Amino acid sequence: METLVRIAEALGRFSARFVPSSFAIAVLLSLFTLGLAVGWTGTPAPSVLDAWGAGFWELLSFSMQMALVMFTGYLLALTRPVRMLLERLAGLARGPRSAVVLMALVSMGLAYINWGLSLVASAMLVRFVARRRPDVDYRLLVACAYFGLGATWHAGLSASAPLLVATPGHFLEKQLGVIPIDRTLFSPFNLGLTLAAVAGLTVLAWAMHPSPERTVRVDPALMEQFRDFEPPTRPADKSPALWLDFSPLLNVLFGVLGLAWFARTLWLNGGFKALNLNGVNFLFLTLAVLLHGTPARLLKASEEAASVLHGIVLQFPLYAGIYGIFKATGLTERIGQLFVSLSTAHTFPAIVYLYSGVVNYFVPSGGSKWAIEAPYLLEAAHALGVAPEKVVLAYAWGDMATDLIQPFWALPLLSVARLDFKDILGFLLVAFLFYLPLVTLAFLVWG
């Protein structure tokens, strides 16, 4: 146990010294991808530059979705009922080790249900747990809040690729038909591997907590920023405009309409399996409007909620530029061909898993790159005699594997926690070094 702590701390010291900021990582990855596209695919440098610049705007709608995930979730967390719920949940932690175990379980459990929900709720819970348990190692606590995005989301109920191929009319239906989720998400293999990953990472979180004298606690100045939200005071003026701003009338009307639309949408589209990122954002916004009670309170809370969006706004376009290079230059196919050339029928699922993880580090798209990679991966699987559901699951697990060591998805969490990625990378590297061999071995055995 102490050995794990020393390894994590050594990796943490290394990352603090040599790993730059999240923005610098995005720039370095952009430069590396530009050079790789020119040198490996033979695409002329001006064309690669054009693809990079045009790619900046490829993910605008997704960037706005992510900004709204964080904004609406934060807005909801500032309401009195949700704060009470988070306080009660944080109170389950009876010590520093149980605090990180609680954080890991909540993060991975919620990510299995919906990755957007995990991203927001875990970030909010960090503040409440840190306030309740100031003796917890704050770096490890924040790292555990990120486990769900790297270990369970693409094996769960919001998994992009498995849900896509289970949808009639999807773009690959002529090639492989419709693959129901009982052959992917609810297969014994996927359920068993998910339980193994959750159990292993939970035990690892418990084991990695440093002794009290080596614990890095939350900065007291930071704790001041975690204080309760103070609603605006009602002025003495009784004008109609101020009456509207401090009356619950408009919030209640909006909330009732929003909940009615949300319930109707689920009813008409098959229940919660139709829940997507837009649906989560709409629900969070509706509940936030309803629970804040008045427009004045909502507007003041929105000022605080907007303070965590800078990382998304600044850095997501850089990753969109990298995505543009991969999409336009054939770089994804080149990497895929390299991995496929090393495969046999037995090793192909494990190779797809590793390949998907490599590409995900450069293009952490949350599954949208499946449209680029799927055709030639499935063609290779057909030639090797590998069942398509194995390719889908291997891709899905690989797509989230390197999220553990990639700052893209951690940006909203880091904004709320007021840390940089290098502060938590030591613990995440230990988790990754446990998790990667475990899942690789599982796909080798399954293959």
Short mmCIF file of C-alpha atoms in Angstrom, two decimals:
data_model
loop_
_atom_site.label_atom_id
_atom_site.label_comp_id
_atom_site.label_asym_id
_atom_site.label_seq_id
_atom_site.Cartn_x
_atom_site.Cartn_y
_atom_site.Cartn_z
CA MET A 1 0.00 0.00 0.00
CA GLU A 2 2.79 2.43 0.91
CA THR A 3 4.55 1.36 -2.28
CA LEU A 4 1.54 2.49 -4.33
CA VAL A 5 1.50 5.82 -2.52
CA ARG A 6 5.22 6.33 -3.17
CA ILE A 7 4.78 5.46 -6.87
CA ALA A 8 1.85 7.88 -7.17
CA GLU A 9 3.78 10.62 -5.39
CA ALA A 10 6.86 10.04 -7.56
CA LEU A 11 4.74 10.24 -10.69
CA GLY A 12 3.07 13.33 -9.24
CA ARG A 13 6.45 15.01 -8.67
CA PHE A 14 7.47 14.10 -12.21
CA SER A 15 4.27 15.53 -13.69
CA ALA A 16 4.52 18.68 -11.57
CA ARG A 17 8.04 19.25 -12.91
CA PHE A 18 7.71 18.15 -16.53
CA VAL A 19 4.00 18.10 -17.48
CA PRO A 20 2.83 21.55 -18.61
CA SER A 21 -0.63 23.08 -18.31
CA SER A 22 -3.68 21.61 -20.04
CA PHE A 23 -3.53 24.33 -22.68
CA ALA A 24 0.15 23.62 -23.38
CA ILE A 25 -0.63 19.90 -23.77
CA ALA A 26 -3.31 20.74 -26.35
CA VAL A 27 -0.88 22.93 -28.30
CA LEU A 28 1.88 20.29 -28.21
CA LEU A 29 -0.54 17.61 -29.40
CA SER A 30 -1.62 19.91 -32.22
CA LEU A 31 1.98 20.43 -33.35
CA PHE A 32 2.74 16.71 -33.12
CA THR A 33 -0.37 15.83 -35.15
CA LEU A 34 0.51 18.41 -37.82
CA GLY A 35 3.98 16.89 -38.18
CA LEU A 36 2.65 13.32 -38.14
CA ALA A 37 0.12 14.04 -40.88
CA VAL A 38 2.75 15.61 -43.14
CA GLY A 39 5.40 12.97 -42.49
CA TRP A 40 3.28 9.80 -42.49
CA THR A 41 0.35 10.40 -44.81
CA GLY A 42 2.24 12.45 -47.38
CA THR A 43 -0.38 15.20 -47.29
CA PRO A 44 1.13 18.54 -48.35
CA ALA A 45 1.82 20.86 -45.44
CA PRO A 46 -0.56 23.61 -46.71
CA SER A 47 -3.40 21.06 -46.92
CA VAL A 48 -2.71 19.85 -43.37
CA LEU A 49 -2.70 23.46 -42.20
CA ASP A 50 -6.04 24.04 -43.94
CA ALA A 51 -7.51 20.92 -42.29
CA TRP A 52 -6.30 22.09 -38.88
CA GLY A 53 -7.77 25.58 -39.25
CA ALA A 54 -11.06 24.34 -40.67
CA GLY A 55 -11.30 21.72 -37.92
CA PHE A 56 -11.46 24.39 -35.21
CA TRP A 57 -15.14 24.80 -35.98
CA GLU A 58 -15.98 21.08 -36.45
CA LEU A 59 -17.04 20.63 -32.82
CA LEU A 60 -18.76 23.95 -32.11
CA SER A 61 -22.11 22.36 -31.28
CA PHE A 62 -20.41 19.76 -29.10
CA SER A 63 -18.36 22.46 -27.33
CA MET A 64 -21.55 24.36 -26.56
CA GLN A 65 -23.14 21.16 -25.28
CA MET A 66 -20.18 20.61 -22.97
CA ALA A 67 -20.28 24.21 -21.77
CA LEU A 68 -23.98 23.79 -21.00
CA VAL A 69 -23.33 20.48 -19.20
CA MET A 70 -21.05 22.32 -16.80
CA PHE A 71 -23.10 25.52 -16.61
CA THR A 72 -26.49 23.89 -16.00
CA GLY A 73 -25.04 21.31 -13.62
CA TYR A 74 -23.30 23.99 -11.57
CA LEU A 75 -26.48 26.07 -11.62
CA LEU A 76 -28.44 23.10 -10.31
CA ALA A 77 -25.85 22.37 -7.61
CA LEU A 78 -26.29 25.92 -6.24
CA THR A 79 -29.98 25.29 -5.44
CA ARG A 80 -30.84 24.58 -1.83
CA PRO A 81 -32.33 21.05 -2.31
CA VAL A 82 -29.38 19.80 -4.36
CA ARG A 83 -26.87 21.31 -1.91
CA MET A 84 -28.62 19.46 0.90
CA LEU A 85 -28.50 16.21 -1.09
CA LEU A 86 -24.79 16.62 -1.84
CA GLU A 87 -24.08 17.48 1.80
CA ARG A 88 -25.84 14.31 2.92
CA LEU A 89 -23.95 12.23 0.38
CA ALA A 90 -20.63 13.79 1.42
CA GLY A 91 -21.49 13.00 5.02
CA LEU A 92 -21.24 9.27 4.25
CA ALA A 93 -17.45 9.64 4.25
CA ARG A 94 -16.20 8.77 7.73
CA GLY A 95 -12.50 9.29 7.03
CA PRO A 96 -10.08 10.28 4.29
CA ARG A 97 -9.91 6.79 2.76
CA SER A 98 -13.66 6.34 2.75
CA ALA A 99 -13.94 9.81 1.17
CA VAL A 100 -11.90 8.80 -1.90
CA VAL A 101 -13.71 5.44 -2.09
CA LEU A 102 -17.06 7.26 -2.01
CA MET A 103 -15.86 9.65 -4.71
CA ALA A 104 -14.63 6.83 -6.96
CA LEU A 105 -17.88 4.85 -6.62
CA VAL A 106 -20.10 7.87 -7.27
CA SER A 107 -18.04 8.90 -10.30
CA MET A 108 -18.02 5.44 -11.89
CA GLY A 109 -21.63 4.64 -10.94
CA LEU A 110 -23.01 7.85 -12.39
CA ALA A 111 -20.84 7.55 -15.52
CA TYR A 112 -22.35 4.12 -16.13
CA ILE A 113 -25.80 5.76 -16.12
CA ASN A 114 -24.85 8.90 -18.06
CA TRP A 115 -21.40 10.40 -18.61
CA GLY A 116 -22.64 14.00 -18.57
CA LEU A 117 -24.34 13.44 -15.24
CA SER A 118 -21.12 11.99 -13.80
CA LEU A 119 -19.03 14.88 -15.10
CA VAL A 120 -21.20 17.45 -13.33
CA ALA A 121 -22.23 15.65 -10.16
CA SER A 122 -18.70 14.40 -9.41
CA ALA A 123 -17.27 17.90 -9.82
CA MET A 124 -19.88 19.32 -7.46
CA LEU A 125 -19.47 16.53 -4.91
CA VAL A 126 -15.71 17.20 -4.71
CA ARG A 127 -16.39 20.53 -3.05
CA PHE A 128 -18.77 19.11 -0.47
CA VAL A 129 -16.53 16.16 0.42
CA ALA A 130 -13.49 18.43 0.74
CA ARG A 131 -15.43 20.72 3.04
CA ARG A 132 -16.66 17.81 5.19
CA ARG A 133 -13.31 15.96 5.17
CA PRO A 134 -10.50 18.54 5.03
CA ASP A 135 -8.12 15.72 6.07
CA VAL A 136 -8.56 13.97 2.68
CA ASP A 137 -5.80 14.20 0.06
CA TYR A 138 -7.39 16.75 -2.25
CA ARG A 139 -5.41 15.70 -5.33
CA LEU A 140 -6.51 12.07 -4.99
CA LEU A 141 -10.11 13.11 -4.30
CA VAL A 142 -10.24 15.07 -7.57
CA ALA A 143 -8.51 12.23 -9.44
CA CYS A 144 -11.16 9.78 -8.19
CA ALA A 145 -13.89 12.13 -9.40
CA TYR A 146 -12.48 11.55 -12.90
CA PHE A 147 -12.51 7.73 -12.77
CA GLY A 148 -15.96 7.41 -14.33
CA LEU A 149 -14.93 9.11 -17.59
CA GLY A 150 -12.04 6.67 -17.97
CA ALA A 151 -13.53 3.42 -16.71
CA THR A 152 -17.29 3.01 -17.13
CA TRP A 153 -19.04 5.56 -19.36
CA HIS A 154 -18.52 3.84 -22.74
CA ALA A 155 -19.50 0.51 -21.20
CA GLY A 156 -22.74 1.92 -19.80
CA LEU A 157 -26.13 3.31 -20.68
CA SER A 158 -24.84 6.40 -22.57
CA ALA A 159 -22.24 4.49 -24.62
CA SER A 160 -22.04 6.10 -28.08
CA ALA A 161 -20.89 3.27 -30.36
CA PRO A 162 -22.94 0.36 -28.87
CA LEU A 163 -26.11 2.48 -28.78
CA LEU A 164 -25.55 3.68 -32.33
CA VAL A 165 -25.24 0.19 -33.85
CA ALA A 166 -28.34 -0.86 -31.89
CA THR A 167 -30.40 1.90 -33.56
CA PRO A 168 -32.33 0.94 -36.73
CA GLY A 169 -31.23 3.02 -39.71
CA HIS A 170 -27.70 3.72 -38.44
CA PHE A 171 -25.07 4.50 -41.08
CA LEU A 172 -23.50 1.01 -40.91
CA GLU A 173 -26.72 -1.00 -41.03
CA LYS A 174 -26.08 -2.33 -44.56
CA GLN A 175 -22.63 -3.52 -43.51
CA LEU A 176 -23.40 -5.24 -40.20
CA GLY A 177 -27.13 -4.91 -39.50
CA VAL A 178 -28.53 -3.91 -36.11
CA ILE A 179 -26.63 -5.25 -33.09
CA PRO A 180 -28.92 -5.28 -30.00
CA ILE A 181 -27.39 -4.14 -26.71
CA ASP A 182 -27.77 -7.59 -25.15
CA ARG A 183 -24.84 -8.58 -27.40
CA THR A 184 -22.75 -5.55 -26.36
CA LEU A 185 -23.61 -3.53 -23.25
CA PHE A 186 -25.57 -6.27 -21.49
CA SER A 187 -23.35 -9.15 -22.56
CA PRO A 188 -21.81 -11.17 -19.71
CA PHE A 189 -18.35 -10.08 -20.89
CA ASN A 190 -19.10 -6.35 -20.72
CA LEU A 191 -20.95 -6.55 -17.40
CA GLY A 192 -18.20 -8.68 -15.86
CA LEU A 193 -15.40 -6.42 -17.09
CA THR A 194 -17.24 -3.34 -15.85
CA LEU A 195 -17.62 -4.83 -12.36
CA ALA A 196 -13.95 -5.85 -12.34
CA ALA A 197 -12.83 -2.36 -13.37
CA VAL A 198 -15.04 -0.66 -10.77
CA ALA A 199 -13.92 -3.01 -7.98
CA GLY A 200 -10.25 -2.72 -8.92
CA LEU A 201 -10.20 1.07 -9.16
CA THR A 202 -12.18 1.45 -5.93
CA VAL A 203 -9.66 -0.68 -4.02
CA LEU A 204 -6.85 1.23 -5.73
CA ALA A 205 -8.33 4.57 -4.61
CA TRP A 206 -8.39 3.31 -1.02
CA ALA A 207 -4.81 2.03 -1.27
CA MET A 208 -3.38 5.19 -2.83
CA HIS A 209 -4.38 7.55 -0.03
CA PRO A 210 -1.20 8.87 1.64
CA SER A 211 -0.59 8.75 5.37
CA PRO A 212 -1.71 11.86 7.34
CA GLU A 213 1.77 13.39 7.39
CA ARG A 214 2.08 13.05 3.57
CA THR A 215 -1.46 14.15 2.74
CA VAL A 216 -1.87 17.29 0.60
CA ARG A 217 -4.97 18.96 1.96
CA VAL A 218 -7.24 21.43 0.23
CA ASP A 219 -5.98 25.01 0.38
CA PRO A 220 -7.92 26.95 3.07
CA ALA A 221 -8.16 29.90 0.64
CA LEU A 222 -9.82 27.55 -1.83
CA MET A 223 -12.26 26.40 0.83
CA GLU A 224 -13.44 29.99 1.08
CA GLN A 225 -14.54 29.71 -2.56
CA PHE A 226 -16.62 26.63 -1.62
CA ARG A 227 -18.84 28.60 0.75
CA ASP A 228 -22.61 28.48 0.35
CA PHE A 229 -24.23 30.50 -2.38
CA GLU A 230 -25.82 33.67 -1.00
CA PRO A 231 -29.05 34.69 -2.79
CA PRO A 232 -29.70 38.35 -3.61
CA THR A 233 -31.61 40.47 -1.12
CA ARG A 234 -34.93 41.91 -2.21
CA PRO A 235 -34.83 45.73 -2.55
CA ALA A 236 -37.44 47.95 -0.94
CA ASP A 237 -38.68 49.18 -4.32
CA LYS A 238 -42.03 47.57 -5.22
CA SER A 239 -42.09 48.30 -8.96
CA PRO A 240 -43.73 45.72 -11.30
CA ALA A 241 -40.34 44.88 -12.84
CA LEU A 242 -38.77 44.05 -9.47
CA TRP A 243 -41.88 42.14 -8.43
CA LEU A 244 -41.43 39.89 -11.48
CA ASP A 245 -37.71 39.41 -10.76
CA PHE A 246 -38.34 38.37 -7.15
CA SER A 247 -41.57 36.43 -7.76
CA PRO A 248 -41.57 32.64 -8.32
CA LEU A 249 -44.29 32.95 -10.98
CA LEU A 250 -42.10 32.87 -14.10
CA ASN A 251 -39.78 30.17 -12.74
CA VAL A 252 -42.70 27.90 -11.89
CA LEU A 253 -44.30 28.38 -15.31
CA PHE A 254 -41.01 27.68 -17.09
CA GLY A 255 -40.32 24.67 -14.88
CA VAL A 256 -43.75 23.11 -15.44
CA LEU A 257 -43.47 23.58 -19.21
CA GLY A 258 -39.94 22.17 -19.25
CA LEU A 259 -40.82 19.08 -17.21
CA ALA A 260 -43.89 18.48 -19.36
CA TRP A 261 -41.81 18.62 -22.54
CA PHE A 262 -39.13 16.36 -21.05
CA ALA A 263 -41.65 13.74 -19.89
CA ARG A 264 -43.44 13.82 -23.25
CA THR A 265 -40.16 13.40 -25.15
CA LEU A 266 -39.20 10.35 -23.09
CA TRP A 267 -42.68 8.90 -23.48
CA LEU A 268 -42.64 9.25 -27.26
CA ASN A 269 -39.06 7.98 -27.72
CA GLY A 270 -38.85 4.84 -25.64
CA GLY A 271 -38.09 6.08 -22.13
CA PHE A 272 -34.68 6.80 -20.63
CA LYS A 273 -32.81 4.99 -23.39
CA ALA A 274 -33.59 8.09 -25.50
CA LEU A 275 -31.77 10.35 -23.01
CA ASN A 276 -28.85 12.15 -24.65
CA LEU A 277 -26.62 15.11 -23.85
CA ASN A 278 -29.20 17.65 -25.00
CA GLY A 279 -31.82 15.96 -22.85
CA VAL A 280 -29.56 16.06 -19.78
CA ASN A 281 -28.83 19.75 -20.34
CA PHE A 282 -32.52 20.57 -20.79
CA LEU A 283 -33.48 18.70 -17.63
CA PHE A 284 -30.71 20.34 -15.56
CA LEU A 285 -31.68 23.81 -16.80
CA THR A 286 -35.37 23.21 -16.12
CA LEU A 287 -34.72 21.93 -12.60
CA ALA A 288 -32.32 24.80 -11.89
CA VAL A 289 -34.92 27.38 -12.97
CA LEU A 290 -37.59 25.67 -10.89
CA LEU A 291 -35.50 25.14 -7.74
CA HIS A 292 -33.87 28.59 -7.66
CA GLY A 293 -37.37 29.98 -7.26
CA THR A 294 -37.02 33.48 -8.71
CA PRO A 295 -35.35 35.08 -11.75
CA ALA A 296 -33.16 37.25 -9.48
CA ARG A 297 -31.76 34.25 -7.62
CA LEU A 298 -31.24 32.34 -10.87
CA LEU A 299 -29.37 35.23 -12.51
CA LYS A 300 -27.02 35.67 -9.56
CA ALA A 301 -26.30 31.93 -9.50
CA SER A 302 -25.63 31.99 -13.24
CA GLU A 303 -22.82 34.53 -12.72
CA GLU A 304 -21.02 32.06 -10.45
CA ALA A 305 -21.80 29.08 -12.70
CA ALA A 306 -20.26 30.84 -15.72
CA SER A 307 -16.91 31.11 -13.91
CA VAL A 308 -16.02 27.47 -14.67
CA LEU A 309 -16.38 27.66 -18.46
CA HIS A 310 -13.04 29.20 -19.43
CA GLY A 311 -11.21 25.89 -19.92
CA ILE A 312 -13.85 24.55 -22.30
CA VAL A 313 -14.10 27.73 -24.35
CA LEU A 314 -10.33 28.10 -24.69
CA GLN A 315 -9.21 24.53 -25.28
CA PHE A 316 -11.97 22.57 -27.01
CA PRO A 317 -11.33 24.33 -30.36
CA LEU A 318 -7.72 23.09 -30.26
CA TYR A 319 -8.87 19.48 -30.02
CA ALA A 320 -11.38 20.16 -32.78
CA GLY A 321 -8.43 21.28 -34.93
CA ILE A 322 -6.68 17.96 -34.25
CA TYR A 323 -9.91 16.18 -35.13
CA GLY A 324 -9.95 18.07 -38.42
CA ILE A 325 -6.45 16.80 -39.27
CA PHE A 326 -7.36 13.18 -38.50
CA LYS A 327 -10.56 13.46 -40.52
CA ALA A 328 -9.10 15.15 -43.63
CA THR A 329 -5.66 13.55 -44.04
CA GLY A 330 -6.35 9.83 -43.61
CA LEU A 331 -4.18 9.71 -40.49
CA THR A 332 -6.76 7.60 -38.65
CA GLU A 333 -6.71 4.99 -41.44
CA ARG A 334 -2.90 4.87 -41.42
CA ILE A 335 -2.80 4.20 -37.68
CA GLY A 336 -5.62 1.66 -38.05
CA GLN A 337 -3.83 -0.18 -40.87
CA LEU A 338 -0.69 -0.40 -38.73
CA PHE A 339 -2.58 -1.99 -35.84
CA VAL A 340 -4.61 -4.29 -38.09
CA SER A 341 -1.43 -5.54 -39.78
CA LEU A 342 -0.26 -6.78 -36.38
CA SER A 343 -3.51 -8.69 -35.70
CA THR A 344 -4.80 -12.23 -35.86
CA ALA A 345 -8.39 -13.35 -35.31
CA HIS A 346 -7.57 -14.00 -31.63
CA THR A 347 -5.71 -10.75 -30.95
CA PHE A 348 -7.89 -8.43 -33.04
CA PRO A 349 -10.25 -7.27 -30.20
CA ALA A 350 -7.27 -6.41 -27.97
CA ILE A 351 -5.53 -4.65 -30.87
CA VAL A 352 -8.67 -2.61 -31.62
CA TYR A 353 -8.86 -1.69 -27.92
CA LEU A 354 -5.26 -0.41 -27.91
CA TYR A 355 -5.66 1.33 -31.28
CA SER A 356 -8.83 3.10 -30.15
CA GLY A 357 -7.04 4.26 -27.00
CA VAL A 358 -4.15 5.73 -29.01
CA VAL A 359 -6.44 7.66 -31.37
CA ASN A 360 -8.60 8.78 -28.43
CA TYR A 361 -5.59 10.47 -26.83
CA PHE A 362 -5.33 12.78 -29.83
CA VAL A 363 -9.07 13.03 -30.60
CA PRO A 364 -11.04 12.61 -27.33
CA SER A 365 -14.32 12.88 -29.15
CA GLY A 366 -16.61 10.88 -26.90
CA GLY A 367 -17.39 8.39 -29.65
CA SER A 368 -18.01 10.71 -32.61
CA LYS A 369 -14.86 9.45 -34.36
CA TRP A 370 -16.56 6.03 -34.66
CA ALA A 371 -17.98 7.25 -37.98
CA ILE A 372 -14.42 7.64 -39.33
CA GLU A 373 -12.91 4.44 -37.92
CA ALA A 374 -15.74 1.91 -38.04
CA PRO A 375 -15.83 1.05 -41.79
CA TYR A 376 -12.26 -0.25 -42.12
CA LEU A 377 -12.20 -1.81 -38.63
CA LEU A 378 -15.35 -3.81 -39.40
CA GLU A 379 -14.03 -4.74 -42.82
CA ALA A 380 -10.85 -6.10 -41.23
CA ALA A 381 -12.91 -7.95 -38.62
CA HIS A 382 -14.98 -9.56 -41.36
CA ALA A 383 -11.82 -10.67 -43.18
CA LEU A 384 -10.43 -12.17 -39.96
CA GLY A 385 -13.73 -13.77 -38.95
CA VAL A 386 -14.20 -11.68 -35.79
CA ALA A 387 -17.76 -11.00 -34.58
CA PRO A 388 -18.72 -7.32 -35.05
CA GLU A 389 -19.97 -6.94 -31.48
CA LYS A 390 -16.43 -7.64 -30.27
CA VAL A 391 -15.12 -4.80 -32.43
CA VAL A 392 -17.80 -2.43 -31.13
CA LEU A 393 -17.02 -3.20 -27.49
CA ALA A 394 -13.25 -3.13 -28.01
CA TYR A 395 -13.57 0.27 -29.69
CA ALA A 396 -15.81 1.54 -26.87
CA TRP A 397 -13.45 0.47 -24.08
CA GLY A 398 -10.43 1.86 -25.92
CA ASP A 399 -12.24 5.13 -26.57
CA MET A 400 -12.44 5.78 -22.82
CA ALA A 401 -9.19 4.10 -21.70
CA THR A 402 -6.83 7.00 -22.34
CA ASP A 403 -9.32 9.53 -20.94
CA LEU A 404 -7.64 8.77 -17.60
CA ILE A 405 -4.42 10.43 -18.78
CA GLN A 406 -5.91 13.03 -21.14
CA PRO A 407 -6.97 16.47 -19.79
CA PHE A 408 -9.77 17.08 -22.34
CA TRP A 409 -12.66 15.63 -20.35
CA ALA A 410 -11.13 16.71 -17.02
CA LEU A 411 -11.29 20.42 -17.88
CA PRO A 412 -14.76 21.04 -16.38
CA LEU A 413 -13.83 19.12 -13.22
CA LEU A 414 -10.51 20.96 -12.90
CA SER A 415 -12.26 24.31 -13.34
CA VAL A 416 -14.57 23.55 -10.43
CA ALA A 417 -11.79 22.04 -8.27
CA ARG A 418 -9.35 24.89 -9.10
CA LEU A 419 -6.51 22.48 -9.92
CA ASP A 420 -4.46 21.80 -13.02
CA PHE A 421 -4.19 18.42 -14.70
CA LYS A 422 -0.61 17.85 -13.58
CA ASP A 423 -1.80 18.04 -9.94
CA ILE A 424 -3.82 14.82 -10.32
CA LEU A 425 -1.85 13.08 -13.08
CA GLY A 426 0.36 11.04 -10.72
CA PHE A 427 -2.66 9.22 -9.24
CA LEU A 428 -4.30 8.86 -12.65
CA LEU A 429 -1.14 7.29 -14.11
CA VAL A 430 -1.17 4.62 -11.38
CA ALA A 431 -4.86 3.94 -12.13
CA PHE A 432 -4.10 3.78 -15.86
CA LEU A 433 -1.19 1.36 -15.35
CA PHE A 434 -3.55 -0.94 -13.42
CA TYR A 435 -6.53 -0.54 -15.73
CA LEU A 436 -4.85 -0.86 -19.16
CA PRO A 437 -3.31 -4.36 -18.63
CA LEU A 438 -6.52 -5.61 -16.98
CA VAL A 439 -8.74 -4.66 -19.93
CA THR A 440 -6.15 -5.66 -22.55
CA LEU A 441 -5.90 -9.13 -20.98
CA ALA A 442 -9.70 -9.40 -20.87
CA PHE A 443 -9.98 -8.69 -24.62
CA LEU A 444 -7.14 -11.11 -25.38
CA VAL A 445 -8.93 -13.88 -23.49
CA TRP A 446 -12.28 -12.99 -25.09
CA GLY A 447 -10.70 -12.93 -28.54
#
